[in-house]
PDB file of C-alpha atoms in Angstrom:
ATOM      1  CA  MET A   1      -0.261   0.287   0.232  1.00 74.00           C
ATOM      2  CA  VAL A   2       0.946   3.687  -1.806  1.00 84.00           C
ATOM      3  CA  THR A   3       0.480   6.490   0.490  1.00 89.00           C
ATOM      4  CA  GLY A   4       1.031  10.136  -0.571  1.00 90.00           C
ATOM      5  CA  PHE A   5       4.188   9.612   2.681  1.00 92.00           C
ATOM      6  CA  ASP A   6       5.404   7.449   0.481  1.00 90.00           C
ATOM      7  CA  ILE A   7       5.738  10.133  -2.600  1.00 92.00           C
ATOM      8  CA  TRP A   8       6.692  13.416  -1.147  1.00 93.00           C
ATOM      9  CA  GLY A   9      10.166  13.013  -1.468  1.00 90.00           C
ATOM     10  CA  HIS A  10      10.436  12.107  -4.786  1.00 90.00           C
ATOM     11  CA  ASP A  11       7.541  14.099  -6.396  1.00 91.00           C
ATOM     12  CA  PRO A  12       7.844  17.633  -7.272  1.00 92.00           C
ATOM     13  CA  ALA A  13       4.557  18.355  -8.736  1.00 91.00           C
ATOM     14  CA  LEU A  14       2.879  17.015  -4.820  1.00 93.00           C
ATOM     15  CA  ARG A  15       4.761  18.913  -3.003  1.00 94.00           C
ATOM     16  CA  ARG A  16       4.355  22.059  -5.174  1.00 94.00           C
ATOM     17  CA  HIS A  17      -0.142  21.203  -5.238  1.00 95.00           C
ATOM     18  CA  TRP A  18       0.127  21.214  -1.455  1.00 96.00           C
ATOM     19  CA  ARG A  19       2.528  24.541  -1.347  1.00 96.00           C
ATOM     20  CA  GLY A  20      -0.303  26.060  -2.876  1.00 97.00           C
ATOM     21  CA  ARG A  21      -3.355  24.649  -1.226  1.00 97.00           C
ATOM     22  CA  PHE A  22      -1.789  25.284   1.617  1.00 97.00           C
ATOM     23  CA  ALA A  23      -1.865  29.348   0.807  1.00 97.00           C
ATOM     24  CA  ALA A  24      -5.047  29.595  -0.357  1.00 97.00           C
ATOM     25  CA  LEU A  25      -6.247  28.171   2.652  1.00 97.00           C
ATOM     26  CA  VAL A  26      -4.301  30.867   4.167  1.00 97.00           C
ATOM     27  CA  ILE A  27      -5.467  33.952   2.486  1.00 97.00           C
ATOM     28  CA  ASP A  28      -8.805  31.827   2.971  1.00 97.00           C
ATOM     29  CA  ALA A  29      -8.091  32.537   6.955  1.00 96.00           C
ATOM     30  CA  ALA A  30      -6.726  35.913   6.444  1.00 97.00           C
ATOM     31  CA  ILE A  31     -10.168  36.775   4.841  1.00 96.00           C
ATOM     32  CA  ALA A  32     -12.215  35.048   7.958  1.00 95.00           C
ATOM     33  CA  PHE A  33     -10.154  36.009  10.626  1.00 96.00           C
ATOM     34  CA  LEU A  34      -9.067  39.199  10.101  1.00 96.00           C
ATOM     35  CA  PRO A  35     -12.153  41.434   9.396  1.00 95.00           C
ATOM     36  CA  ILE A  36     -14.625  39.293  12.574  1.00 93.00           C
ATOM     37  CA  SER A  37     -11.469  40.177  15.287  1.00 92.00           C
ATOM     38  CA  VAL A  38     -11.194  43.750  14.757  1.00 94.00           C
ATOM     39  CA  ILE A  39     -15.185  43.932  15.197  1.00 94.00           C
ATOM     40  CA  LEU A  40     -15.188  41.607  17.846  1.00 93.00           C
ATOM     41  CA  PHE A  41     -12.497  43.044  19.863  1.00 92.00           C
ATOM     42  CA  LEU A  42     -14.315  47.143  19.672  1.00 95.00           C
ATOM     43  CA  LEU A  43     -17.488  45.825  20.402  1.00 94.00           C
ATOM     44  CA  GLY A  44     -15.488  44.444  23.455  1.00 94.00           C
ATOM     45  CA  ILE A  45     -16.930  40.890  23.235  1.00 91.00           C
ATOM     46  CA  ASP A  46     -12.930  38.982  24.351  1.00 89.00           C
ATOM     47  CA  ASP A  47     -14.875  35.912  25.551  1.00 91.00           C
ATOM     48  CA  ILE A  48     -12.714  33.205  23.635  1.00 90.00           C
ATOM     49  CA  LEU A  49     -14.967  30.904  22.954  1.00 92.00           C
ATOM     50  CA  TRP A  50     -17.675  32.881  21.356  1.00 90.00           C
ATOM     51  CA  VAL A  51     -14.623  34.717  18.701  1.00 92.00           C
ATOM     52  CA  GLY A  52     -13.577  31.665  17.547  1.00 92.00           C
ATOM     53  CA  LEU A  53     -16.826  29.968  16.884  1.00 93.00           C
ATOM     54  CA  LEU A  54     -17.498  33.283  14.767  1.00 94.00           C
ATOM     55  CA  ASN A  55     -14.686  33.170  13.290  1.00 95.00           C
ATOM     56  CA  SER A  56     -15.095  29.198  12.529  1.00 95.00           C
ATOM     57  CA  LEU A  57     -18.260  30.051  11.611  1.00 96.00           C
ATOM     58  CA  VAL A  58     -17.364  33.280   9.434  1.00 96.00           C
ATOM     59  CA  PHE A  59     -14.495  30.464   7.830  1.00 97.00           C
ATOM     60  CA  TYR A  60     -16.761  28.081   7.439  1.00 97.00           C
ATOM     61  CA  LEU A  61     -18.695  30.466   4.968  1.00 96.00           C
ATOM     62  CA  VAL A  62     -15.612  32.904   3.300  1.00 95.00           C
ATOM     63  CA  SER A  63     -14.918  28.583   2.278  1.00 95.00           C
ATOM     64  CA  SER A  64     -18.654  27.592   1.283  1.00 95.00           C
ATOM     65  CA  VAL A  65     -19.927  30.404  -0.443  1.00 96.00           C
ATOM     66  CA  PRO A  66     -17.718  31.445  -3.690  1.00 96.00           C
ATOM     67  CA  GLU A  67     -17.353  27.503  -3.944  1.00 95.00           C
ATOM     68  CA  THR A  68     -20.293  26.977  -4.304  1.00 94.00           C
ATOM     69  CA  LEU A  69     -20.961  29.325  -6.746  1.00 94.00           C
ATOM     70  CA  ALA A  70     -18.407  29.791  -8.387  1.00 93.00           C
ATOM     71  CA  GLY A  71     -16.388  26.512  -7.085  1.00 92.00           C
ATOM     72  CA  ALA A  72     -13.128  28.305  -5.563  1.00 95.00           C
ATOM     73  CA  SER A  73     -13.315  30.683  -2.774  1.00 96.00           C
ATOM     74  CA  ILE A  74     -10.725  33.156  -2.633  1.00 96.00           C
ATOM     75  CA  GLY A  75      -7.665  31.471  -2.025  1.00 97.00           C
ATOM     76  CA  LYS A  76      -8.588  29.085  -4.390  1.00 96.00           C
ATOM     77  CA  ARG A  77      -8.850  31.635  -6.789  1.00 96.00           C
ATOM     78  CA  ALA A  78      -5.079  34.397  -6.227  1.00 96.00           C
ATOM     79  CA  MET A  79      -3.412  30.068  -6.556  1.00 96.00           C
ATOM     80  CA  GLY A  80      -4.991  29.319  -9.002  1.00 95.00           C
ATOM     81  CA  PHE A  81      -7.604  26.153  -8.405  1.00 96.00           C
ATOM     82  CA  LYS A  82     -10.494  24.841  -8.545  1.00 94.00           C
ATOM     83  CA  VAL A  83     -12.560  22.492  -7.175  1.00 94.00           C
ATOM     84  CA  HIS A  84     -14.484  20.220  -9.033  1.00 90.00           C
ATOM     85  CA  PRO A  85     -16.826  17.553  -8.184  1.00 90.00           C
ATOM     86  CA  ILE A  86     -15.830  14.125  -9.596  1.00 87.00           C
ATOM     87  CA  THR A  87     -19.106  12.842 -10.673  1.00 80.00           C
ATOM     88  CA  GLY A  88     -22.087  14.314 -10.868  1.00 73.00           C
ATOM     89  CA  GLU A  89     -22.999  18.171 -11.590  1.00 75.00           C
ATOM     90  CA  SER A  90     -23.038  19.398  -8.903  1.00 82.00           C
ATOM     91  CA  LEU A  91     -21.037  21.294  -6.001  1.00 87.00           C
ATOM     92  CA  GLY A  92     -23.293  22.102  -3.397  1.00 84.00           C
ATOM     93  CA  GLY A  93     -23.967  19.795  -0.505  1.00 89.00           C
ATOM     94  CA  LYS A  94     -21.049  18.584  -1.481  1.00 93.00           C
ATOM     95  CA  VAL A  95     -18.538  21.659  -0.469  1.00 94.00           C
ATOM     96  CA  CYS A  96     -20.522  21.353   2.143  1.00 93.00           C
ATOM     97  CA  LEU A  97     -18.778  18.104   3.225  1.00 94.00           C
ATOM     98  CA  ARG A  98     -15.468  18.878   2.329  1.00 95.00           C
ATOM     99  CA  ASN A  99     -15.371  22.134   4.128  1.00 96.00           C
ATOM    100  CA  ILE A 100     -16.679  20.076   7.856  1.00 96.00           C
ATOM    101  CA  PRO A 101     -12.834  20.587   8.122  1.00 96.00           C
ATOM    102  CA  ARG A 102     -12.322  24.218   7.997  1.00 95.00           C
ATOM    103  CA  PHE A 103     -15.398  24.927  10.678  1.00 92.00           C
ATOM    104  CA  PHE A 104     -13.147  22.752  13.259  1.00 92.00           C
ATOM    105  CA  TRP A 105      -9.707  24.370  11.335  1.00 92.00           C
ATOM    106  CA  PHE A 106      -7.856  23.975  15.501  1.00 89.00           C
ATOM    107  CA  VAL A 107      -8.071  20.125  15.068  1.00 93.00           C
ATOM    108  CA  LEU A 108      -9.814  18.610  12.139  1.00 94.00           C
ATOM    109  CA  LEU A 109      -7.907  20.184   8.983  1.00 94.00           C
ATOM    110  CA  PRO A 110      -4.724  18.934   9.905  1.00 95.00           C
ATOM    111  CA  LEU A 111      -6.457  15.594  10.340  1.00 96.00           C
ATOM    112  CA  ASP A 112      -7.494  16.006   7.319  1.00 96.00           C
ATOM    113  CA  PHE A 113      -4.445  16.634   5.123  1.00 96.00           C
ATOM    114  CA  ALA A 114      -2.296  13.185   7.066  1.00 96.00           C
ATOM    115  CA  PHE A 115      -5.265  11.340   6.825  1.00 95.00           C
ATOM    116  CA  GLY A 116      -6.031  11.940   3.231  1.00 94.00           C
ATOM    117  CA  MET A 117      -2.166  11.213   2.796  1.00 94.00           C
ATOM    118  CA  ALA A 118      -1.607   8.620   4.870  1.00 94.00           C
ATOM    119  CA  THR A 119      -4.735   6.532   3.084  1.00 91.00           C
ATOM    120  CA  VAL A 120      -4.551   4.426  -1.429  1.00 87.00           C
ATOM    121  CA  GLY A 121      -5.776   6.796  -4.028  1.00 87.00           C
ATOM    122  CA  ASP A 122      -4.873  10.220  -5.483  1.00 90.00           C
ATOM    123  CA  PRO A 123      -1.915  12.196  -3.243  1.00 93.00           C
ATOM    124  CA  ARG A 124      -3.131  15.238  -3.962  1.00 93.00           C
ATOM    125  CA  ASP A 125      -7.038  14.711  -2.329  1.00 94.00           C
ATOM    126  CA  LYS A 126      -7.720  15.469   1.241  1.00 95.00           C
ATOM    127  CA  LEU A 127      -9.780  12.810   3.206  1.00 95.00           C
ATOM    128  CA  PHE A 128     -12.903  15.413   3.058  1.00 96.00           C
ATOM    129  CA  ASP A 129     -12.374  16.085  -0.819  1.00 95.00           C
ATOM    130  CA  ARG A 130     -12.961  12.180  -1.121  1.00 94.00           C
ATOM    131  CA  LEU A 131     -15.918  11.411   1.259  1.00 94.00           C
ATOM    132  CA  ALA A 132     -17.230  14.265  -1.009  1.00 94.00           C
ATOM    133  CA  GLY A 133     -16.430  13.217  -3.772  1.00 92.00           C
ATOM    134  CA  THR A 134     -14.694  16.453  -4.772  1.00 94.00           C
ATOM    135  CA  ARG A 135     -11.563  16.518  -5.896  1.00 93.00           C
ATOM    136  CA  VAL A 136      -8.842  20.640  -5.925  1.00 94.00           C
ATOM    137  CA  VAL A 137      -7.378  20.780 -10.009  1.00 92.00           C
ATOM    138  CA  HIS A 138      -4.463  23.154 -10.471  1.00 91.00           C
ATOM    139  CA  SER A 139      -5.962  25.970 -12.624  1.00 85.00           C
ATOM    140  CA  ASP A 140      -3.819  24.157 -15.880  1.00 82.00           C
ATOM    141  CA  GLU A 141      -4.776  20.806 -15.907  1.00 81.00           C
ATOM    142  CA  THR A 142      -8.749  21.454 -15.447  1.00 71.00           C
ATOM    143  CA  GLU A 143      -9.349  21.033 -19.411  1.00 72.00           C
ATOM    144  CA  ARG A 144      -8.032  17.969 -19.374  1.00 76.00           C
ATOM    145  CA  PHE A 145      -9.815  17.111 -16.248  1.00 73.00           C
ATOM    146  CA  ASP A 146     -13.116  17.547 -16.691  1.00 71.00           C
ATOM    147  CA  ALA A 147     -12.274  15.720 -20.016  1.00 74.00           C
ATOM    148  CA  ALA A 148     -11.036  12.879 -18.182  1.00 73.00           C
ATOM    149  CA  LEU A 149     -13.986  12.664 -16.427  1.00 69.00           C
ATOM    150  CA  ARG A 150     -15.990  12.495 -19.638  1.00 70.00           C
ATOM    151  CA  ALA A 151     -13.763   9.759 -21.386  1.00 71.00           C
ATOM    152  CA  ALA A 152     -14.117   7.614 -17.462  1.00 67.00           C
ATOM    153  CA  ALA A 153     -17.773   8.130 -17.911  1.00 64.00           C
ATOM    154  CA  GLU A 154     -17.374   7.275 -21.607  1.00 64.00           C
ATOM    155  CA  ASN A 155     -15.521   4.586 -20.339  1.00 59.00           C
ATOM    156  CA  GLN A 156     -15.822   3.098 -16.793  1.00 48.00           C
ATOM    157  CA  LYS A 157     -12.738   0.655 -17.158  1.00 45.00           C
ATOM    158  CA  GLU A 158     -10.130   1.457 -19.455  1.00 48.00           C
ATOM    159  CA  GLN A 159      -6.806  -0.749 -19.689  1.00 47.00           C
ATOM    160  CA  VAL A 160      -3.699   0.297 -18.781  1.00 48.00           C
ATOM    161  CA  GLY A 161      -0.668  -1.362 -20.496  1.00 59.00           C
ATOM    162  CA  ASP A 162       2.078   1.289 -19.352  1.00 75.00           C
ATOM    163  CA  THR A 163       4.411   0.561 -16.706  1.00 82.00           C
ATOM    164  CA  CYS A 164       5.872   2.925 -14.143  1.00 82.00           C
ATOM    165  CA  GLN A 165       8.516   4.433 -15.491  1.00 80.00           C
ATOM    166  CA  GLU A 166      10.125   4.306 -11.546  1.00 78.00           C
ATOM    167  CA  CYS A 167       9.848   0.729 -10.867  1.00 82.00           C
ATOM    168  CA  GLY A 168       8.679  -1.268 -13.381  1.00 81.00           C
ATOM    169  CA  GLY A 169       4.801  -1.077 -11.286  1.00 84.00           C
ATOM    170  CA  LYS A 170       1.374  -1.328 -12.128  1.00 84.00           C
ATOM    171  CA  LEU A 171      -0.215   1.727 -13.555  1.00 84.00           C
ATOM    172  CA  MET A 172      -3.385   2.230 -13.013  1.00 80.00           C
ATOM    173  CA  ARG A 173      -5.341   5.629 -14.395  1.00 81.00           C
ATOM    174  CA  LEU A 174      -6.609   8.866 -12.080  1.00 78.00           C
ATOM    175  CA  PRO A 175      -9.989  10.524 -12.336  1.00 71.00           C
ATOM    176  CA  ASP A 176      -7.857  13.732 -13.944  1.00 71.00           C
ATOM    177  CA  ARG A 177      -6.007  11.083 -16.841  1.00 72.00           C
ATOM    178  CA  LYS A 178      -2.713  10.884 -14.897  1.00 81.00           C
ATOM    179  CA  LEU A 179      -1.475   8.061 -13.984  1.00 84.00           C
ATOM    180  CA  GLN A 180       0.067   6.956 -11.305  1.00 83.00           C
ATOM    181  CA  CYS A 181       1.942   3.621 -10.446  1.00 81.00           C
ATOM    182  CA  GLU A 182       0.550   0.763  -7.757  1.00 79.00           C
ATOM    183  CA  LYS A 183       3.420  -0.355  -6.856  1.00 78.00           C
ATOM    184  CA  CYS A 184       5.438   2.749  -5.582  1.00 80.00           C
ATOM    185  CA  GLY A 185       2.896   5.625  -5.649  1.00 79.00           C
ATOM    186  CA  VAL A 186       4.805   7.725  -8.228  1.00 79.00           C
ATOM    187  CA  ILE A 187       2.780  10.002 -10.408  1.00 80.00           C
ATOM    188  CA  GLN A 188       3.729  10.239 -14.321  1.00 78.00           C
TER     189      GLN A 188
END
């Protein structure tokens, strides 16, 4: 069983993907936390429970509403990412599920990343992306990802005859048409 952590050290594209997603997360967090914290401070509300609850709610909404309407939060748009449904056309309910860790950001966000990387599957997905049936794709790959989803819907059981360039293992096709080695996990 190959996980994202197994290939992290020798896959610069994976590291670049996660750096971009982390930067998008920081942008979204700043947009949510800074104004709410300043407003609450000016109103004299300093109860940590209320400040944390309101910040978490706004962080969830700042992420979910734009992703539902346009496929990308402000941070994702700034970093060139977009959320796509793996099956179906609607993002609404899927976005609400995939962003639950943003409401519990202090615990679930690191766990969401860690479980996504530690389990078998595309290492570019967080656990809640997999549960919701979504994938975050960079704008450079959006057209190719959409075409791959259409092709996969037409031909569900496409066989891959290629072998891995690194270890010679069998390659499996990911929904965005990239190939991943079943043995070493390298994405080609």
